GROMACS .gro file of C-alpha atoms in nm:
model
   50
    1UNK     CA    1   0.852   8.367  -3.894
    2UNK     CA    2   0.708   8.435  -4.239
    3UNK     CA    3   0.362   8.529  -4.354
    4UNK     CA    4   0.180   8.224  -4.489
    5UNK     CA    5  -0.171   8.165  -4.626
    6UNK     CA    6  -0.428   7.891  -4.674
    7UNK     CA    7  -0.744   7.889  -4.882
    8UNK     CA    8  -1.082   7.879  -4.709
    9UNK     CA    9  -1.393   7.700  -4.839
   10UNK     CA   10  -1.484   7.984  -5.077
   11UNK     CA   11  -1.129   8.013  -5.219
   12UNK     CA   12  -1.026   8.329  -5.032
   13UNK     CA   13  -0.681   8.358  -4.877
   14UNK     CA   14  -0.661   8.336  -4.498
   15UNK     CA   15  -0.327   8.470  -4.374
   16UNK     CA   16  -0.140   8.314  -4.082
   17UNK     CA   17   0.212   8.263  -3.947
   18UNK     CA   18   0.166   7.888  -3.887
   19UNK     CA   19   0.329   7.630  -4.115
   20UNK     CA   20   0.039   7.380  -4.078
   21UNK     CA   21  -0.325   7.482  -4.031
   22UNK     CA   22  -0.591   7.215  -3.964
   23UNK     CA   23  -0.359   6.942  -4.091
   24UNK     CA   24  -0.290   7.118  -4.423
   25UNK     CA   25   0.043   7.284  -4.503
   26UNK     CA   26   0.019   7.658  -4.568
   27UNK     CA   27   0.184   7.837  -4.861
   28UNK     CA   28   0.420   8.133  -4.856
   29UNK     CA   29   0.253   8.471  -4.911
   30UNK     CA   30   0.573   8.620  -5.054
   31UNK     CA   31   0.679   8.614  -5.421
   32UNK     CA   32   0.981   8.415  -5.535
   33UNK     CA   33   1.321   8.584  -5.532
   34UNK     CA   34   1.432   8.766  -5.846
   35UNK     CA   35   1.737   8.634  -6.028
   36UNK     CA   36   1.908   8.825  -6.312
   37UNK     CA   37   2.033   8.488  -6.446
   38UNK     CA   38   1.678   8.362  -6.498
   39UNK     CA   39   1.678   8.153  -6.816
   40UNK     CA   40   1.299   8.131  -6.844
   41UNK     CA   41   1.195   8.494  -6.790
   42UNK     CA   42   1.123   8.554  -7.160
   43UNK     CA   43   0.893   8.250  -7.163
   44UNK     CA   44   0.700   8.367  -6.853
   45UNK     CA   45   0.658   8.719  -6.993
   46UNK     CA   46   0.523   8.581  -7.323
   47UNK     CA   47   0.280   8.354  -7.141
   48UNK     CA   48   0.163   8.643  -6.919
   49UNK     CA   49   0.095   8.870  -7.221
   50UNK     CA   50  -0.135   8.610  -7.383
   0.00000   0.00000   0.00000
């Protein structure tokens, strides 16, 4: 059981533990795992600083 979220009509996150809410799949509320072998980290950091 993981924390998931869906977006309501105004764009705010609504948190739930269900995989499907009102026929729409929900998204994970947790960030992706960190990998020290990440080949694209420099690219993401440069994009984020812009």
